[in-house]
């Protein structure tokens, strides 16, 4: 037991777990956060069955509100209510009237179809018209999909209904019915279906709101994927008698077959961006089973011991131009992380021959030696030892590389590296191939990497931290934080602004250098912050350790409106008390923590305590402390 009246800095040695974490390879902390949770029951002996019943009811009544989504016209919001037992309920509410609310219990998922709502519960699909409250029901449904670009709502029925696929318009008027559908899925604006008809396998695509046959084969149809090329088209993978074949089908249905004779044992396929208008990147994989013998020999220099214990998948990458049938094997001996950036140029890391285990670099003080490979000249150029972030321009000509104190820009065409007079704390987003928006600290700037011209866009108060909320990130094989990152400066920029003195946050819209505050500075935590399709209308979830999550709507110049408050049965937990603590660690750094006190605690008593020590956790103090996390079971 721990005396809550004692000094929190007196011989507690709460930095010991931190030392243990550092020894285990976790990166060195610049800031640590400690959460000390006093549970809201005192343990004086065994809990009675009655107490357990009380706790079980408390847990059962706990709910979590998640994933709010708005209708296309912004008049309605729908969201999930998750229960501890895993069940989901749906809540639907008009954004202009907090009393107009509809609920559905024990559902599986929901999707908006324009301004109507599709709700699936097991094999029953309800198509709800929120404006009238009327519904249409579909039975024996396997799944439903909505393609917004083609205004098509699709319902796939179970085998009991012959695996029939029906295509409807906005008003649920039937456009088409197709039987024998094995699978259907959407990616972007493309919707693809696989059909079995006798011994013939067909790939169907949605074209102008109806399905048309793209490809037919007697072989097994393994994969159908949009090519991602500028001229569109599809990549199709078939398998017959253990042999895999790959095709590119153009929009005019011309077929180009990939010569994969060198990769006949690779039977898995994924696609990666090629950054080229005329080519695609095939990521091919094969499953390698662990060797079986009378004696297993594991060497100390084995890079990854996992392959000895279970099957692993080995991947290679090939860039393929279907029309010319040109192939480039991107995977190179002694290199990894290959990423196409266009113009036959590829980024990749050199394999560290001194690294003998996958976890050798887990401590965070390592680097990756980054090279540029020119496939035309077959030359490798060392770029830098990459330790932090890297952002790649849309066409791959420029790399922005984060250093200790600033950023550098590398030109992949001229092979030149230059310093950019920007703090390392700033974060770059390309708005075009040569123009960059820098966001960070208390300012936003624009920079042209060709002319080196820098101009200020917006400056907040000195104690502010600005973050860009809405941007596009495309991940790469190079790993987290080394990616393509863009922002559309023609639209209003959504910003999160944090006051560093008190950790209060606000949200604002910036357009034409004019800042419009959406959410005034608040101590509450904000998640799911999203913009509706219509006008400057927004919604989000806000909460705090002593404030139950609430769904908030902000329309144009109107005041904030609270639509829903979660956990109605657990209002008493808003009486929770939190005490911020701080002390110096063994290395002299400041370690902050939060002490959650029991409800109606008695200072004369001792209480059980759980200590959670792990990196930055300050954001957790802005989350409502669910009753589930307050219960200690013996």
Coordinates of C-alpha atoms in Angstrom, one line a residue:
X1 CA 0.0 0.0 0.0
X2 CA 1.1 3.6 -0.6
X3 CA 0.4 6.6 1.6
X4 CA -1.1 9.3 -0.6
X5 CA -0.1 12.0 1.9
X6 CA 3.6 11.4 1.6
X7 CA 5.9 13.5 -0.5
X8 CA 5.8 12.3 -4.1
X9 CA 9.5 13.1 -4.7
X10 CA 10.8 11.5 -1.5
X11 CA 12.7 8.2 -2.2
X12 CA 10.0 7.0 -4.6
X13 CA 12.5 6.1 -7.3
X14 CA 9.9 6.2 -10.0
X15 CA 12.6 6.6 -12.6
X16 CA 13.8 3.0 -12.1
X17 CA 11.2 1.7 -14.7
X18 CA 12.5 4.2 -17.1
X19 CA 16.1 2.9 -16.7
X20 CA 14.8 -0.6 -17.3
X21 CA 13.1 0.6 -20.5
X22 CA 16.2 2.2 -21.8
X23 CA 18.2 -0.9 -21.1
X24 CA 15.7 -2.8 -23.2
X25 CA 16.4 -0.6 -26.2
X26 CA 13.6 2.0 -26.0
X27 CA 14.9 5.3 -27.3
X28 CA 16.2 7.8 -24.8
X29 CA 13.5 10.1 -23.5
X30 CA 13.6 13.9 -23.7
X31 CA 10.4 14.0 -21.8
X32 CA 8.8 11.3 -19.7
X33 CA 5.3 11.1 -18.4
X34 CA 4.1 8.9 -15.5
X35 CA 0.5 8.0 -14.8
X36 CA -0.3 6.8 -11.3
X37 CA -3.9 5.5 -11.1
X38 CA -5.5 5.0 -7.7
X39 CA -8.4 2.7 -8.4
X40 CA -11.8 3.7 -7.1
X41 CA -12.3 0.9 -4.6
X42 CA -10.3 0.2 -1.5
X43 CA -9.2 -3.4 -0.9
X44 CA -9.6 -4.5 2.7
X45 CA -10.0 -8.2 2.0
X46 CA -11.7 -10.4 -0.5
X47 CA -14.4 -8.7 -2.5
X48 CA -17.8 -10.1 -1.9
X49 CA -20.0 -11.6 -4.7
X50 CA -22.2 -8.6 -4.3
X51 CA -19.3 -6.2 -4.9
X52 CA -18.4 -8.2 -8.0
X53 CA -22.0 -7.9 -9.2
X54 CA -21.8 -4.1 -8.7
X55 CA -18.5 -3.9 -10.6
X56 CA -19.8 -6.0 -13.5
X57 CA -22.8 -3.8 -13.8
X58 CA -20.6 -0.7 -13.7
X59 CA -18.5 -2.1 -16.6
X60 CA -21.5 -3.3 -18.6
X61 CA -22.9 0.3 -18.5
X62 CA -19.7 1.8 -19.8
X63 CA -19.8 2.9 -23.4
X64 CA -17.4 4.5 -25.9
X65 CA -18.5 6.8 -28.7
X66 CA -16.4 6.5 -31.9
X67 CA -16.2 7.2 -35.6
X68 CA -18.8 10.0 -36.2
X69 CA -19.5 10.5 -39.9
X70 CA -21.7 13.2 -41.5
X71 CA -24.2 12.9 -44.3
X72 CA -23.3 14.5 -47.7
X73 CA -25.5 17.5 -47.0
X74 CA -24.2 17.9 -43.4
X75 CA -27.7 17.7 -41.9
X76 CA -27.1 14.4 -40.1
X77 CA -24.4 12.7 -38.0
X78 CA -24.2 9.0 -37.4
X79 CA -21.8 7.3 -35.0
X80 CA -21.0 4.1 -33.1
X81 CA -21.5 3.3 -29.4
X82 CA -19.2 0.5 -28.4
X83 CA -19.9 -1.6 -25.3
X84 CA -17.4 -3.5 -23.3
X85 CA -18.8 -6.9 -24.5
X86 CA -17.9 -5.9 -28.1
X87 CA -21.4 -5.1 -29.3
X88 CA -22.1 -1.9 -31.3
X89 CA -25.1 0.4 -31.4
X90 CA -25.7 3.1 -33.9
X91 CA -26.8 6.7 -33.1
X92 CA -28.2 9.0 -35.7
X93 CA -29.0 12.6 -35.1
X94 CA -29.9 15.7 -37.0
X95 CA -27.1 18.3 -36.6
X96 CA -29.7 21.1 -36.1
X97 CA -31.9 19.4 -33.5
X98 CA -30.4 17.5 -30.6
X99 CA -33.8 16.0 -29.8
X100 CA -34.2 14.3 -33.2
X101 CA -32.3 11.1 -32.5
X102 CA -32.6 7.5 -33.8
X103 CA -30.9 4.4 -32.4
X104 CA -30.2 0.9 -33.7
X105 CA -28.9 -1.8 -31.4
X106 CA -26.4 -4.6 -32.0
X107 CA -25.5 -3.5 -35.5
X108 CA -22.4 -4.6 -37.5
X109 CA -21.6 -1.5 -39.5
X110 CA -23.0 1.6 -41.2
X111 CA -22.2 3.6 -44.4
X112 CA -23.7 6.8 -45.7
X113 CA -25.2 6.6 -49.2
X114 CA -25.3 10.3 -50.0
X115 CA -27.9 11.5 -47.4
X116 CA -29.3 8.1 -46.7
X117 CA -27.9 5.5 -44.2
X118 CA -27.3 1.8 -44.8
X119 CA -27.2 -0.2 -41.6
X120 CA -26.2 -3.9 -41.6
X121 CA -27.1 -6.3 -38.8
X122 CA -25.9 -9.8 -39.5
X123 CA -27.5 -10.7 -42.9
X124 CA -30.2 -8.0 -42.6
X125 CA -29.6 -4.6 -44.3
X126 CA -31.7 -1.6 -43.5
X127 CA -31.7 1.3 -45.9
X128 CA -32.9 4.3 -43.8
X129 CA -34.2 7.6 -45.1
X130 CA -33.4 10.0 -42.2
X131 CA -35.6 12.8 -43.5
X132 CA -38.8 10.7 -43.4
X133 CA -37.7 8.0 -40.9
X134 CA -38.9 5.3 -43.4
X135 CA -36.8 2.3 -44.1
X136 CA -36.4 -0.4 -46.8
X137 CA -35.1 -3.8 -45.7
X138 CA -33.0 -6.4 -47.6
X139 CA -32.6 -9.9 -46.3
X140 CA -29.8 -12.5 -46.7
X141 CA -27.2 -9.8 -47.4
X142 CA -23.5 -10.6 -47.3
X143 CA -22.2 -7.0 -47.7
X144 CA -23.0 -3.6 -49.3
X145 CA -20.8 -1.0 -51.0
X146 CA -21.3 2.5 -52.1
X147 CA -19.5 4.1 -55.0
X148 CA -19.9 7.9 -54.7
X149 CA -18.4 8.9 -58.0
X150 CA -20.7 6.6 -60.0
X151 CA -23.8 7.2 -57.7
X152 CA -24.1 3.4 -57.3
X153 CA -25.2 1.5 -54.2
X154 CA -24.5 -2.3 -54.4
X155 CA -26.0 -5.1 -52.3
X156 CA -24.3 -8.6 -52.4
X157 CA -26.5 -11.4 -51.2
X158 CA -25.5 -14.7 -49.6
X159 CA -25.3 -18.1 -51.3
X160 CA -29.0 -18.6 -50.2
X161 CA -29.9 -15.9 -52.8
X162 CA -27.5 -17.3 -55.5
X163 CA -24.7 -14.8 -54.6
X164 CA -26.7 -12.2 -56.4
X165 CA -25.3 -8.6 -56.8
X166 CA -27.8 -5.8 -57.2
X167 CA -26.9 -2.3 -58.2
X168 CA -29.2 0.7 -57.2
X169 CA -29.2 4.4 -57.8
X170 CA -29.7 7.0 -55.1
X171 CA -33.4 6.4 -54.9
X172 CA -32.9 2.6 -54.6
X173 CA -34.2 2.0 -58.1
X174 CA -32.7 -1.2 -59.4
X175 CA -30.2 -0.7 -62.2
X176 CA -28.7 -4.2 -62.6
X177 CA -28.8 -7.7 -61.1
X178 CA -25.9 -10.1 -61.6
X179 CA -25.7 -13.7 -60.1
X180 CA -22.7 -15.8 -59.1
X181 CA -20.6 -13.0 -57.5
X182 CA -17.9 -14.4 -55.3
X183 CA -16.3 -11.2 -54.1
X184 CA -16.7 -7.4 -54.5
X185 CA -14.6 -4.5 -53.2
X186 CA -13.9 -0.8 -53.9
X187 CA -10.7 1.1 -54.1
X188 CA -10.9 4.8 -54.8
X189 CA -13.4 5.4 -57.5
X190 CA -13.2 1.8 -58.8
X191 CA -15.4 -1.0 -57.8
X192 CA -14.4 -4.6 -58.9
X193 CA -16.3 -7.9 -58.7
X194 CA -15.2 -11.5 -59.2
X195 CA -17.9 -13.8 -60.8
X196 CA -18.0 -17.6 -61.2
X197 CA -20.1 -18.8 -64.1
X198 CA -19.7 -22.5 -64.8
X199 CA -16.0 -23.2 -65.2
X200 CA -15.4 -19.6 -66.2
X201 CA -14.0 -17.0 -63.9
X202 CA -14.8 -13.3 -64.7
X203 CA -13.5 -10.0 -63.5
X204 CA -16.3 -7.3 -63.6
X205 CA -15.8 -3.5 -63.2
X206 CA -18.4 -0.8 -62.4
X207 CA -18.6 1.4 -65.5
X208 CA -21.0 4.3 -65.6
X209 CA -23.1 2.7 -62.8
X210 CA -23.3 -0.8 -64.2
X211 CA -21.0 -3.8 -64.2
X212 CA -19.3 -4.9 -67.4
X213 CA -17.0 -7.9 -68.0
X214 CA -13.3 -6.9 -68.1
X215 CA -11.6 -10.3 -68.2
X216 CA -12.5 -14.0 -68.4
X217 CA -10.4 -17.1 -67.8
X218 CA -10.7 -20.8 -66.9
X219 CA -7.8 -20.4 -64.5
X220 CA -8.3 -19.3 -60.9
X221 CA -8.8 -15.5 -60.6
X222 CA -6.5 -14.5 -57.7
X223 CA -6.4 -10.7 -57.8
X224 CA -7.9 -7.8 -59.6
X225 CA -6.5 -4.4 -58.7
X226 CA -6.6 -0.8 -60.2
X227 CA -3.2 -0.2 -61.9
X228 CA -2.8 3.3 -60.4
X229 CA -1.4 4.5 -63.7
X230 CA -2.5 7.8 -65.2
X231 CA -4.3 6.0 -68.0
X232 CA -5.9 3.7 -65.4
X233 CA -6.5 0.1 -66.3
X234 CA -6.3 -3.0 -64.1
X235 CA -3.8 -5.6 -63.0
X236 CA -5.1 -9.2 -62.9
X237 CA -3.4 -12.2 -61.4
X238 CA -4.4 -15.7 -62.3
X239 CA -3.2 -19.1 -61.1
X240 CA -3.4 -22.4 -62.9
X241 CA -1.6 -25.7 -62.0
X242 CA 0.6 -23.9 -59.6
X243 CA 1.7 -21.3 -62.2
X244 CA 0.9 -17.6 -61.7
X245 CA 0.3 -15.2 -64.5
X246 CA -0.1 -11.4 -64.4
X247 CA -1.9 -9.2 -66.9
X248 CA -2.5 -5.5 -67.5
X249 CA -5.9 -4.7 -69.0
X250 CA -6.1 -1.2 -70.5
X251 CA -9.3 0.8 -70.5
X252 CA -10.0 -0.3 -74.1
X253 CA -9.5 -3.9 -72.9
X254 CA -6.2 -4.6 -74.6
X255 CA -4.2 -7.3 -72.7
X256 CA -0.5 -7.1 -71.9
X257 CA 1.0 -10.1 -70.1
X258 CA 3.9 -9.8 -67.7
X259 CA 6.8 -12.1 -68.4
X260 CA 7.3 -13.5 -64.9
X261 CA 9.4 -16.5 -65.9
X262 CA 12.1 -15.4 -63.5
X263 CA 9.6 -15.1 -60.6
X264 CA 7.5 -18.2 -61.2
X265 CA 7.6 -19.2 -57.5
X266 CA 6.3 -15.8 -56.4
X267 CA 2.5 -16.3 -56.0
X268 CA 1.5 -13.2 -54.0
X269 CA 1.0 -9.7 -55.4
X270 CA 0.7 -6.2 -54.1
X271 CA 1.0 -2.8 -55.9
X272 CA 3.1 0.1 -54.9
X273 CA 3.1 3.6 -56.5
X274 CA 5.6 4.0 -59.4
X275 CA 5.5 7.8 -59.6
X276 CA 5.5 7.2 -63.4
X277 CA 2.6 7.7 -65.9
X278 CA 3.4 4.5 -67.8
X279 CA 4.5 2.0 -65.3
X280 CA 3.5 0.2 -62.1
X281 CA 5.4 -1.4 -59.3
X282 CA 4.6 -5.0 -58.6
X283 CA 5.4 -6.2 -55.1
X284 CA 5.7 -10.0 -55.4
X285 CA 5.9 -12.4 -52.5
X286 CA 6.5 -16.0 -51.8
X287 CA 6.0 -18.0 -48.6
X288 CA 9.1 -19.6 -47.2
X289 CA 8.6 -22.4 -44.7
X290 CA 11.1 -23.0 -41.9
X291 CA 13.6 -25.7 -42.6
X292 CA 12.9 -29.0 -41.0
X293 CA 15.6 -31.5 -40.1
X294 CA 16.8 -33.7 -37.3
X295 CA 18.9 -30.8 -36.0
X296 CA 18.1 -27.0 -36.3
X297 CA 21.2 -24.9 -36.6
X298 CA 20.8 -21.2 -35.7
X299 CA 23.8 -19.0 -36.2
X300 CA 24.6 -16.0 -34.1
X301 CA 24.9 -13.8 -37.2
X302 CA 21.4 -14.7 -38.4
X303 CA 19.7 -11.4 -39.0
X304 CA 16.1 -12.6 -38.3
X305 CA 15.6 -15.7 -36.2
X306 CA 11.8 -15.7 -36.9
X307 CA 12.4 -17.6 -40.1
X308 CA 13.6 -20.6 -38.1
X309 CA 10.3 -20.8 -36.1
X310 CA 7.6 -20.1 -38.6
X311 CA 6.9 -19.4 -42.2
X312 CA 7.9 -15.9 -43.5
X313 CA 7.0 -14.1 -46.7
X314 CA 9.9 -12.8 -48.9
X315 CA 9.1 -9.9 -51.2
X316 CA 10.7 -8.4 -54.3
X317 CA 9.7 -5.4 -56.3
X318 CA 9.6 -5.0 -60.1
X319 CA 8.7 -1.9 -62.0
X320 CA 6.9 -2.8 -65.2
X321 CA 5.9 -0.8 -68.2
X322 CA 3.1 -2.9 -69.7
X323 CA 3.0 -1.4 -73.2
X324 CA 6.8 -1.6 -73.9
X325 CA 7.1 -4.7 -71.6
X326 CA 10.2 -3.0 -70.0
X327 CA 11.0 -4.5 -66.5
X328 CA 13.3 -3.2 -63.8
X329 CA 14.1 -5.4 -60.8
X330 CA 14.1 -2.8 -58.0
X331 CA 15.3 -5.2 -55.3
X332 CA 19.1 -5.1 -55.3
X333 CA 21.6 -7.2 -53.4
X334 CA 22.9 -5.4 -50.3
X335 CA 20.0 -2.9 -50.3
X336 CA 16.4 -2.7 -49.0
X337 CA 13.4 -0.3 -48.7
X338 CA 13.4 0.4 -52.5
X339 CA 11.0 3.2 -53.4
X340 CA 10.3 4.5 -56.9
X341 CA 10.3 8.3 -57.3
X342 CA 10.0 8.5 -61.1
X343 CA 12.3 9.0 -64.0
X344 CA 14.0 5.5 -63.4
X345 CA 15.2 6.8 -60.1
X346 CA 14.9 4.8 -56.8
X347 CA 15.6 5.4 -53.2
X348 CA 17.0 2.6 -51.1
X349 CA 19.0 1.9 -47.9
X350 CA 22.3 0.1 -47.9
X351 CA 22.2 -3.0 -45.7
X352 CA 24.3 -2.5 -42.6
X353 CA 26.8 -5.4 -42.5
X354 CA 27.5 -4.7 -38.9
X355 CA 23.8 -5.2 -37.9
X356 CA 23.2 -8.8 -36.9
X357 CA 19.7 -8.6 -35.4
X358 CA 16.6 -6.8 -36.5
X359 CA 16.3 -5.1 -33.1
X360 CA 19.9 -3.7 -33.1
X361 CA 18.5 -0.3 -34.2
X362 CA 15.6 -0.2 -31.8
X363 CA 17.3 2.2 -29.4
X364 CA 16.6 5.1 -31.8
X365 CA 20.2 6.5 -32.1
X366 CA 21.0 4.7 -35.3
X367 CA 20.8 5.8 -38.9
X368 CA 19.9 4.4 -42.4
X369 CA 22.4 5.0 -45.2
X370 CA 20.3 6.4 -48.0
X371 CA 21.2 5.9 -51.7
X372 CA 19.8 7.1 -55.0
X373 CA 19.9 4.3 -57.7
X374 CA 19.7 5.3 -61.3
X375 CA 18.4 2.3 -63.2
X376 CA 19.4 3.7 -66.6
X377 CA 23.1 4.2 -65.7
X378 CA 23.1 1.6 -62.9
X379 CA 24.9 4.0 -60.6
X380 CA 24.5 4.5 -56.9
X381 CA 24.8 7.9 -55.2
X382 CA 25.1 8.2 -51.5
X383 CA 22.7 10.9 -50.3
X384 CA 23.1 11.0 -46.5
X385 CA 22.9 9.1 -43.3
X386 CA 19.2 9.4 -42.6
X387 CA 18.4 9.6 -38.9
X388 CA 15.1 11.5 -38.8
X389 CA 12.3 12.4 -41.2
X390 CA 12.4 12.8 -45.0
X391 CA 9.6 14.2 -47.2
X392 CA 9.7 13.6 -51.0
X393 CA 8.2 16.0 -53.6
X394 CA 5.3 14.7 -55.7
X395 CA 7.5 13.9 -58.8
X396 CA 10.5 12.9 -56.8
X397 CA 12.9 15.7 -57.8
X398 CA 13.4 17.1 -54.3
X399 CA 14.0 15.4 -50.9
X400 CA 13.6 17.4 -47.7
X401 CA 15.8 15.8 -45.1
X402 CA 15.5 16.6 -41.4
X403 CA 18.8 17.1 -39.5
X404 CA 19.6 17.9 -35.9
X405 CA 19.0 21.6 -36.1
X406 CA 17.7 22.4 -39.6
X407 CA 16.5 20.8 -42.8
X408 CA 18.3 20.1 -46.1
X409 CA 17.0 19.9 -49.6
X410 CA 18.5 17.3 -52.0
X411 CA 18.0 17.5 -55.8
X412 CA 17.8 14.0 -57.3
X413 CA 18.5 15.3 -60.8
X414 CA 21.5 17.5 -60.1
X415 CA 22.6 15.4 -57.1
X416 CA 23.1 18.6 -55.0
X417 CA 22.5 19.1 -51.3
X418 CA 21.8 22.5 -49.7
X419 CA 20.8 23.7 -46.3
X420 CA 17.4 25.3 -45.7
X421 CA 17.3 28.0 -43.1
X422 CA 14.4 26.4 -41.3
X423 CA 14.3 24.9 -37.8
X424 CA 14.2 21.2 -37.5
X425 CA 11.0 21.5 -35.5
X426 CA 9.2 22.7 -38.6
X427 CA 7.3 20.2 -40.7
X428 CA 7.2 20.4 -44.6
X429 CA 4.3 19.8 -46.9
X430 CA 4.7 20.1 -50.7
X431 CA 2.0 22.2 -52.3
X432 CA 3.6 21.7 -55.8
X433 CA 6.8 20.1 -57.1
X434 CA 8.9 23.1 -56.0
X435 CA 6.8 24.9 -53.4
X436 CA 6.7 23.9 -49.7
X437 CA 4.5 24.9 -46.8
X438 CA 6.5 24.8 -43.5
X439 CA 4.4 24.4 -40.4
X440 CA 5.7 24.3 -36.9
X441 CA 6.6 26.3 -33.8
X442 CA 4.4 29.4 -33.9
X443 CA 4.5 30.1 -37.7
X444 CA 3.7 29.0 -41.2
X445 CA 5.9 29.8 -44.1
X446 CA 6.1 29.2 -47.8
X447 CA 9.4 28.2 -49.5
X448 CA 10.4 27.8 -53.1
X449 CA 13.1 25.2 -53.4
X450 CA 14.2 26.5 -56.8
X451 CA 14.3 30.2 -56.1
X452 CA 15.1 29.7 -52.4
X453 CA 12.5 32.4 -51.6
X454 CA 10.9 32.2 -48.2
X455 CA 7.8 34.2 -47.1
X456 CA 5.8 34.2 -43.9
X457 CA 2.1 33.1 -44.2
X458 CA 1.0 33.3 -40.6
X459 CA 2.5 33.9 -37.1
X460 CA 0.8 33.0 -33.8
X461 CA 1.9 34.1 -30.3
X462 CA 5.3 33.1 -29.1
X463 CA 4.1 30.3 -26.8
X464 CA 2.1 28.6 -29.5
X465 CA 2.6 25.4 -31.5
X466 CA 0.9 25.1 -34.8
X467 CA 0.1 21.7 -36.5
X468 CA -1.5 21.1 -39.9
X469 CA -4.5 18.7 -39.6
X470 CA -5.6 18.1 -43.2
X471 CA -2.9 16.8 -45.5
X472 CA -2.2 13.8 -47.7
X473 CA 0.5 11.3 -46.7
X474 CA 1.7 8.5 -49.0
X475 CA 3.8 5.9 -47.2
X476 CA 6.8 4.3 -48.8
X477 CA 9.0 1.2 -48.3
X478 CA 11.5 3.5 -46.5
X479 CA 9.4 3.4 -43.3
X480 CA 7.5 5.7 -41.0
X481 CA 8.2 9.5 -41.4
X482 CA 9.9 9.0 -44.8
X483 CA 7.1 9.6 -47.3
X484 CA 5.4 11.8 -49.8
X485 CA 3.5 14.6 -48.1
X486 CA 1.3 17.2 -49.8
X487 CA -1.2 19.9 -48.8
X488 CA -3.8 21.8 -51.0
X489 CA -3.1 25.5 -50.3
X490 CA -5.9 26.5 -52.6
X491 CA -8.3 25.3 -50.0
X492 CA -8.6 26.5 -46.4
X493 CA -6.0 24.9 -44.2
X494 CA -7.2 23.3 -41.0
X495 CA -4.9 24.1 -38.1
X496 CA -4.5 22.8 -34.5
X497 CA -2.9 25.5 -32.3
X498 CA -1.6 24.5 -28.8
X499 CA -0.8 27.0 -26.1
X500 CA 2.5 25.6 -24.6
X501 CA 2.0 27.4 -21.3
X502 CA -1.2 25.5 -20.3
X503 CA -1.6 22.8 -23.1
X504 CA -4.9 24.3 -24.2
X505 CA -5.7 23.7 -27.8
X506 CA -7.8 25.4 -30.4
X507 CA -8.7 24.7 -34.0
X508 CA -8.8 27.2 -36.8
X509 CA -9.2 27.6 -40.6
X510 CA -6.6 29.6 -42.5
X511 CA -7.3 30.9 -46.0
X512 CA -5.8 33.8 -47.9
X513 CA -3.7 34.6 -44.7
X514 CA -7.0 35.1 -42.7
X515 CA -7.4 33.0 -39.6
X516 CA -11.0 32.0 -38.5
X517 CA -11.2 30.3 -35.1
X518 CA -13.5 27.2 -35.1
X519 CA -12.8 26.0 -31.6
X520 CA -11.7 28.5 -28.9
X521 CA -8.7 27.4 -26.7
X522 CA -9.8 24.6 -24.4
X523 CA -8.3 22.3 -21.8
X524 CA -10.3 19.4 -23.2
X525 CA -8.9 16.7 -25.5
X526 CA -10.3 16.8 -29.0
X527 CA -10.5 13.8 -31.4
X528 CA -12.3 13.0 -34.7
X529 CA -12.1 16.6 -35.8
X530 CA -13.6 16.7 -39.3
X531 CA -15.0 19.1 -41.8
X532 CA -18.4 18.5 -43.3
X533 CA -18.8 18.5 -47.1
X534 CA -20.9 21.6 -47.1
X535 CA -19.5 25.0 -46.1
X536 CA -17.3 25.8 -43.1
X537 CA -19.1 23.3 -40.9
X538 CA -17.2 21.0 -38.5
X539 CA -17.8 18.3 -35.8
X540 CA -15.6 16.6 -33.2
X541 CA -15.5 14.7 -30.0
X542 CA -14.2 16.5 -26.8
X543 CA -13.5 15.0 -23.4
X544 CA -11.3 15.2 -20.3
X545 CA -10.4 13.0 -17.4
X546 CA -13.4 14.4 -15.5
X547 CA -15.6 15.2 -18.5
X548 CA -17.6 12.5 -20.4
X549 CA -17.0 12.5 -24.2
X550 CA -19.4 14.7 -26.1
X551 CA -20.2 15.1 -29.8
X552 CA -19.9 18.8 -30.8
X553 CA -21.0 20.5 -34.0
X554 CA -20.0 24.0 -35.2
X555 CA -21.8 25.5 -38.2
X556 CA -20.5 28.6 -39.9
X557 CA -21.0 31.5 -37.5
X558 CA -23.3 29.7 -35.1
X559 CA -22.3 28.8 -31.6
X560 CA -21.0 25.4 -30.7
X561 CA -23.8 22.8 -30.2
X562 CA -23.5 19.6 -28.1
X563 CA -25.4 16.9 -29.8
X564 CA -24.7 14.0 -27.5
X565 CA -23.0 13.2 -24.2
X566 CA -21.7 9.7 -23.7
X567 CA -21.9 7.4 -20.7
X568 CA -25.1 8.8 -19.2
X569 CA -25.0 6.2 -16.4
X570 CA -21.6 7.1 -15.2
X571 CA -22.0 10.8 -14.5
X572 CA -20.5 10.4 -11.0
X573 CA -17.1 9.8 -12.4
X574 CA -17.0 13.4 -13.5
X575 CA -16.2 14.1 -9.8
X576 CA -12.7 12.6 -10.4
X577 CA -9.7 14.5 -9.1
X578 CA -6.3 14.6 -10.8
X579 CA -3.1 16.0 -9.2
X580 CA -0.2 16.9 -11.5
X581 CA 3.2 16.0 -10.0
X582 CA 6.8 16.6 -11.2
X583 CA 10.2 15.6 -10.1
X584 CA 13.8 15.3 -11.3
X585 CA 15.0 12.0 -12.8
X586 CA 18.4 10.4 -12.3
X587 CA 19.7 12.2 -15.4
X588 CA 18.4 15.6 -14.2
X589 CA 15.5 15.7 -16.6
X590 CA 12.0 16.7 -15.5
X591 CA 9.6 13.9 -15.2
X592 CA 5.9 14.8 -15.1
X593 CA 3.0 12.7 -13.9
X594 CA -0.6 12.5 -13.0
X595 CA -2.1 11.2 -9.8
X596 CA -5.7 10.1 -10.1
X597 CA -7.5 10.1 -6.7
X598 CA -10.3 7.8 -5.7
X599 CA -13.8 9.2 -5.5
X600 CA -14.5 10.4 -1.9
X601 CA -11.0 9.3 -0.9
X602 CA -10.1 9.5 2.8
X603 CA -6.6 11.1 3.4
X604 CA -6.2 9.0 6.5
X605 CA -6.3 5.7 4.6
X606 CA -3.9 4.0 2.3
X607 CA -4.9 2.8 -1.2
X608 CA -3.6 0.4 -3.7
X609 CA -1.8 2.0 -6.6
X610 CA -0.8 1.1 -10.2
X611 CA 2.1 3.0 -11.8
X612 CA 2.3 3.3 -15.5
X613 CA 5.7 4.7 -16.8
X614 CA 6.3 5.0 -20.5
X615 CA 7.3 8.0 -22.6
X616 CA 4.9 10.8 -23.4
X617 CA 1.4 10.1 -22.0
X618 CA 0.2 13.6 -21.1
X619 CA -2.5 13.3 -23.7
X620 CA -4.1 10.6 -21.6
X621 CA -5.0 13.1 -18.9
X622 CA -7.4 14.6 -21.4
X623 CA -9.3 11.4 -21.9
X624 CA -12.3 10.5 -19.8
X625 CA -11.2 7.9 -17.3
X626 CA -13.6 5.1 -18.0
X627 CA -14.9 3.1 -15.0
X628 CA -13.5 0.1 -16.6
X629 CA -9.9 1.4 -16.1
X630 CA -10.7 2.2 -12.4
X631 CA -11.5 -1.3 -11.3
X632 CA -8.9 -3.5 -9.6
X633 CA -9.7 -7.2 -9.4
X634 CA -8.0 -9.4 -6.9

